[in-house]
């Protein structure tokens, strides 16, 4: 716990850490809500599986490519625009609440997860610059 307190004294790390805690909580709530909505709207486990596949597929398809692009671009900008895109796409899920419109969740969730696929390598590449090599393991 002492290492975390020491890391949280670094303003850039503290901002990143707080944002990640909030974002992770929001992502968990979103996925849970989408799975329950899938079950309600489709009435089948296949609808729930479709949600999970739509969220997992971008990591498989874009994982290696996203790391290459992140290395060539500004990490902070990638993180910023990735989260902006994810936030905008999240509002699109509201369209799926109406009966018969649930299909829109699958492409939106795929795009949402695709944006997140670019965020993670950018964060990983930026972290050593934020905390320094001696605190990297604790971060």
PDB file of C-alpha atoms in Angstrom:
ATOM      1  CA  UNK A   1       0.000   0.000   0.000  1.00  0.00           C
ATOM      2  CA  UNK A   2       2.948   2.320   0.673  1.00  0.00           C
ATOM      3  CA  UNK A   3       4.093   2.021  -2.936  1.00  0.00           C
ATOM      4  CA  UNK A   4       0.681   3.084  -4.181  1.00  0.00           C
ATOM      5  CA  UNK A   5       0.693   6.151  -1.912  1.00  0.00           C
ATOM      6  CA  UNK A   6       4.124   7.069  -3.222  1.00  0.00           C
ATOM      7  CA  UNK A   7       2.980   6.640  -6.826  1.00  0.00           C
ATOM      8  CA  UNK A   8      -0.167   8.673  -6.236  1.00  0.00           C
ATOM      9  CA  UNK A   9       2.012  11.627  -5.249  1.00  0.00           C
ATOM     10  CA  UNK A  10       3.050  11.852  -8.915  1.00  0.00           C
ATOM     11  CA  UNK A  11       0.381  14.146 -10.443  1.00  0.00           C
ATOM     12  CA  UNK A  12       0.362  12.557 -13.920  1.00  0.00           C
ATOM     13  CA  UNK A  13       0.176   9.036 -12.489  1.00  0.00           C
ATOM     14  CA  UNK A  14      -2.573  10.057 -10.079  1.00  0.00           C
ATOM     15  CA  UNK A  15      -4.648  11.488 -12.937  1.00  0.00           C
ATOM     16  CA  UNK A  16      -4.105   8.386 -15.038  1.00  0.00           C
ATOM     17  CA  UNK A  17      -4.878   6.047 -12.144  1.00  0.00           C
ATOM     18  CA  UNK A  18      -8.094   7.840 -11.148  1.00  0.00           C
ATOM     19  CA  UNK A  19      -9.244   7.983 -14.771  1.00  0.00           C
ATOM     20  CA  UNK A  20      -8.543   4.274 -15.194  1.00  0.00           C
ATOM     21  CA  UNK A  21     -10.452   3.349 -12.040  1.00  0.00           C
ATOM     22  CA  UNK A  22     -13.473   5.330 -13.218  1.00  0.00           C
ATOM     23  CA  UNK A  23     -13.185   3.987 -16.767  1.00  0.00           C
ATOM     24  CA  UNK A  24     -12.845   0.367 -15.633  1.00  0.00           C
ATOM     25  CA  UNK A  25     -15.874   0.721 -13.380  1.00  0.00           C
ATOM     26  CA  UNK A  26     -17.876   2.242 -16.227  1.00  0.00           C
ATOM     27  CA  UNK A  27     -16.761  -0.465 -18.665  1.00  0.00           C
ATOM     28  CA  UNK A  28     -17.808  -3.168 -16.209  1.00  0.00           C
ATOM     29  CA  UNK A  29     -21.229  -1.584 -15.723  1.00  0.00           C
ATOM     30  CA  UNK A  30     -21.660  -1.165 -19.476  1.00  0.00           C
ATOM     31  CA  UNK A  31     -20.816  -4.788 -20.227  1.00  0.00           C
ATOM     32  CA  UNK A  32     -23.067  -6.052 -17.455  1.00  0.00           C
ATOM     33  CA  UNK A  33     -25.948  -3.879 -18.647  1.00  0.00           C
ATOM     34  CA  UNK A  34     -25.434  -4.969 -22.262  1.00  0.00           C
ATOM     35  CA  UNK A  35     -25.460  -8.643 -21.294  1.00  0.00           C
ATOM     36  CA  UNK A  36     -28.688  -8.221 -19.329  1.00  0.00           C
ATOM     37  CA  UNK A  37     -30.179  -6.178 -22.179  1.00  0.00           C
ATOM     38  CA  UNK A  38     -29.147  -8.886 -24.653  1.00  0.00           C
ATOM     39  CA  UNK A  39     -30.882 -11.512 -22.572  1.00  0.00           C
ATOM     40  CA  UNK A  40     -34.003  -9.362 -22.256  1.00  0.00           C
ATOM     41  CA  UNK A  41     -34.158  -8.283 -25.911  1.00  0.00           C
ATOM     42  CA  UNK A  42     -33.139 -11.561 -27.578  1.00  0.00           C
ATOM     43  CA  UNK A  43     -34.283 -14.022 -24.943  1.00  0.00           C
ATOM     44  CA  UNK A  44     -31.343 -16.277 -25.689  1.00  0.00           C
ATOM     45  CA  UNK A  45     -27.841 -17.063 -24.535  1.00  0.00           C
ATOM     46  CA  UNK A  46     -26.719 -16.517 -28.134  1.00  0.00           C
ATOM     47  CA  UNK A  47     -27.508 -12.803 -27.761  1.00  0.00           C
ATOM     48  CA  UNK A  48     -25.335 -12.623 -24.647  1.00  0.00           C
ATOM     49  CA  UNK A  49     -22.579 -14.576 -26.408  1.00  0.00           C
ATOM     50  CA  UNK A  50     -22.785 -12.111 -29.299  1.00  0.00           C
ATOM     51  CA  UNK A  51     -22.136  -9.271 -26.878  1.00  0.00           C
ATOM     52  CA  UNK A  52     -19.110 -11.033 -25.438  1.00  0.00           C
ATOM     53  CA  UNK A  53     -17.744 -11.924 -28.887  1.00  0.00           C
ATOM     54  CA  UNK A  54     -18.224  -8.361 -30.140  1.00  0.00           C
ATOM     55  CA  UNK A  55     -16.217  -7.109 -27.164  1.00  0.00           C
ATOM     56  CA  UNK A  56     -13.427  -9.694 -27.488  1.00  0.00           C
ATOM     57  CA  UNK A  57     -12.951  -9.847 -31.254  1.00  0.00           C
ATOM     58  CA  UNK A  58     -11.114  -6.507 -31.679  1.00  0.00           C
ATOM     59  CA  UNK A  59      -8.310  -7.633 -29.362  1.00  0.00           C
ATOM     60  CA  UNK A  60      -7.762 -10.659 -31.583  1.00  0.00           C
ATOM     61  CA  UNK A  61      -7.995  -8.778 -34.868  1.00  0.00           C
ATOM     62  CA  UNK A  62      -6.335  -5.481 -33.961  1.00  0.00           C
ATOM     63  CA  UNK A  63      -4.084  -6.285 -31.013  1.00  0.00           C
ATOM     64  CA  UNK A  64      -0.803  -6.500 -32.904  1.00  0.00           C
ATOM     65  CA  UNK A  65      -1.650  -3.745 -35.378  1.00  0.00           C
ATOM     66  CA  UNK A  66      -2.671  -1.306 -32.657  1.00  0.00           C
ATOM     67  CA  UNK A  67       0.701  -1.655 -30.932  1.00  0.00           C
ATOM     68  CA  UNK A  68       2.529  -0.779 -34.160  1.00  0.00           C
ATOM     69  CA  UNK A  69       0.399   2.323 -34.691  1.00  0.00           C
ATOM     70  CA  UNK A  70       0.783   3.401 -31.083  1.00  0.00           C
ATOM     71  CA  UNK A  71       4.566   3.282 -31.413  1.00  0.00           C
ATOM     72  CA  UNK A  72       4.402   5.716 -34.320  1.00  0.00           C
ATOM     73  CA  UNK A  73       1.989   8.253 -32.853  1.00  0.00           C
ATOM     74  CA  UNK A  74       1.635  10.466 -29.768  1.00  0.00           C
ATOM     75  CA  UNK A  75       0.590   8.253 -26.875  1.00  0.00           C
ATOM     76  CA  UNK A  76      -1.410  10.900 -25.011  1.00  0.00           C
ATOM     77  CA  UNK A  77      -3.368  11.787 -28.136  1.00  0.00           C
ATOM     78  CA  UNK A  78      -4.184   8.138 -28.786  1.00  0.00           C
ATOM     79  CA  UNK A  79      -5.392   7.708 -25.209  1.00  0.00           C
ATOM     80  CA  UNK A  80      -7.425  10.903 -25.381  1.00  0.00           C
ATOM     81  CA  UNK A  81      -9.124  10.172 -28.722  1.00  0.00           C
ATOM     82  CA  UNK A  82      -9.639   6.527 -27.873  1.00  0.00           C
ATOM     83  CA  UNK A  83     -11.568   7.447 -24.741  1.00  0.00           C
ATOM     84  CA  UNK A  84     -13.520  10.158 -26.575  1.00  0.00           C
ATOM     85  CA  UNK A  85     -14.519   7.617 -29.231  1.00  0.00           C
ATOM     86  CA  UNK A  86     -15.510   5.076 -26.591  1.00  0.00           C
ATOM     87  CA  UNK A  87     -17.601   7.671 -24.772  1.00  0.00           C
ATOM     88  CA  UNK A  88     -19.440   8.713 -27.929  1.00  0.00           C
ATOM     89  CA  UNK A  89     -20.044   5.092 -28.950  1.00  0.00           C
ATOM     90  CA  UNK A  90     -21.418   4.312 -25.491  1.00  0.00           C
ATOM     91  CA  UNK A  91     -24.280   6.740 -26.106  1.00  0.00           C
ATOM     92  CA  UNK A  92     -25.143   4.708 -29.198  1.00  0.00           C
ATOM     93  CA  UNK A  93     -26.100   1.794 -26.959  1.00  0.00           C
ATOM     94  CA  UNK A  94     -29.172   3.793 -25.970  1.00  0.00           C
ATOM     95  CA  UNK A  95     -30.566   3.083 -29.442  1.00  0.00           C
ATOM     96  CA  UNK A  96     -30.726  -0.625 -28.594  1.00  0.00           C
ATOM     97  CA  UNK A  97     -33.245  -0.164 -25.799  1.00  0.00           C
ATOM     98  CA  UNK A  98     -36.144  -0.148 -28.253  1.00  0.00           C
ATOM     99  CA  UNK A  99     -37.453  -3.606 -29.181  1.00  0.00           C
ATOM    100  CA  UNK A 100     -36.044  -4.920 -32.444  1.00  0.00           C
ATOM    101  CA  UNK A 101     -33.059  -2.566 -32.375  1.00  0.00           C
ATOM    102  CA  UNK A 102     -30.659  -4.685 -30.353  1.00  0.00           C
ATOM    103  CA  UNK A 103     -28.651  -5.660 -33.432  1.00  0.00           C
ATOM    104  CA  UNK A 104     -27.020  -2.217 -33.340  1.00  0.00           C
ATOM    105  CA  UNK A 105     -25.162  -3.189 -30.141  1.00  0.00           C
ATOM    106  CA  UNK A 106     -22.899  -5.646 -31.938  1.00  0.00           C
ATOM    107  CA  UNK A 107     -21.187  -3.243 -34.375  1.00  0.00           C
ATOM    108  CA  UNK A 108     -21.131  -0.438 -31.790  1.00  0.00           C
ATOM    109  CA  UNK A 109     -19.538  -2.704 -29.201  1.00  0.00           C
ATOM    110  CA  UNK A 110     -17.011  -3.919 -31.770  1.00  0.00           C
ATOM    111  CA  UNK A 111     -16.014  -0.304 -32.512  1.00  0.00           C
ATOM    112  CA  UNK A 112     -16.004   0.530 -28.792  1.00  0.00           C
ATOM    113  CA  UNK A 113     -13.653  -2.356 -28.037  1.00  0.00           C
ATOM    114  CA  UNK A 114     -11.525  -1.479 -31.085  1.00  0.00           C
ATOM    115  CA  UNK A 115     -10.905   1.993 -29.685  1.00  0.00           C
ATOM    116  CA  UNK A 116      -9.929   0.421 -26.375  1.00  0.00           C
ATOM    117  CA  UNK A 117      -7.460  -1.821 -28.182  1.00  0.00           C
ATOM    118  CA  UNK A 118      -5.466   1.287 -29.071  1.00  0.00           C
ATOM    119  CA  UNK A 119      -5.702   2.737 -25.565  1.00  0.00           C
ATOM    120  CA  UNK A 120      -3.992  -0.110 -23.703  1.00  0.00           C
ATOM    121  CA  UNK A 121      -0.657  -0.166 -25.589  1.00  0.00           C
ATOM    122  CA  UNK A 122      -0.528   3.628 -25.467  1.00  0.00           C
ATOM    123  CA  UNK A 123      -0.952   3.541 -21.695  1.00  0.00           C
ATOM    124  CA  UNK A 124       1.687   0.835 -21.391  1.00  0.00           C
ATOM    125  CA  UNK A 125       4.153   2.832 -23.473  1.00  0.00           C
ATOM    126  CA  UNK A 126       3.485   6.074 -21.611  1.00  0.00           C
ATOM    127  CA  UNK A 127       3.672   4.663 -18.083  1.00  0.00           C
ATOM    128  CA  UNK A 128       7.508   4.445 -17.898  1.00  0.00           C
ATOM    129  CA  UNK A 129       7.723   8.127 -18.815  1.00  0.00           C
ATOM    130  CA  UNK A 130       5.215   9.041 -16.105  1.00  0.00           C
ATOM    131  CA  UNK A 131       6.653   7.104 -13.169  1.00  0.00           C
ATOM    132  CA  UNK A 132      10.247   6.446 -14.208  1.00  0.00           C
ATOM    133  CA  UNK A 133      11.971   3.069 -14.562  1.00  0.00           C
ATOM    134  CA  UNK A 134      12.541   2.557 -10.815  1.00  0.00           C
ATOM    135  CA  UNK A 135       8.807   2.695  -9.993  1.00  0.00           C
ATOM    136  CA  UNK A 136       7.528   0.943 -13.095  1.00  0.00           C
ATOM    137  CA  UNK A 137       6.998  -2.446 -11.493  1.00  0.00           C
ATOM    138  CA  UNK A 138       4.912  -0.970  -8.680  1.00  0.00           C
ATOM    139  CA  UNK A 139       2.881   1.114 -11.131  1.00  0.00           C
TER     140      UNK A 139
END
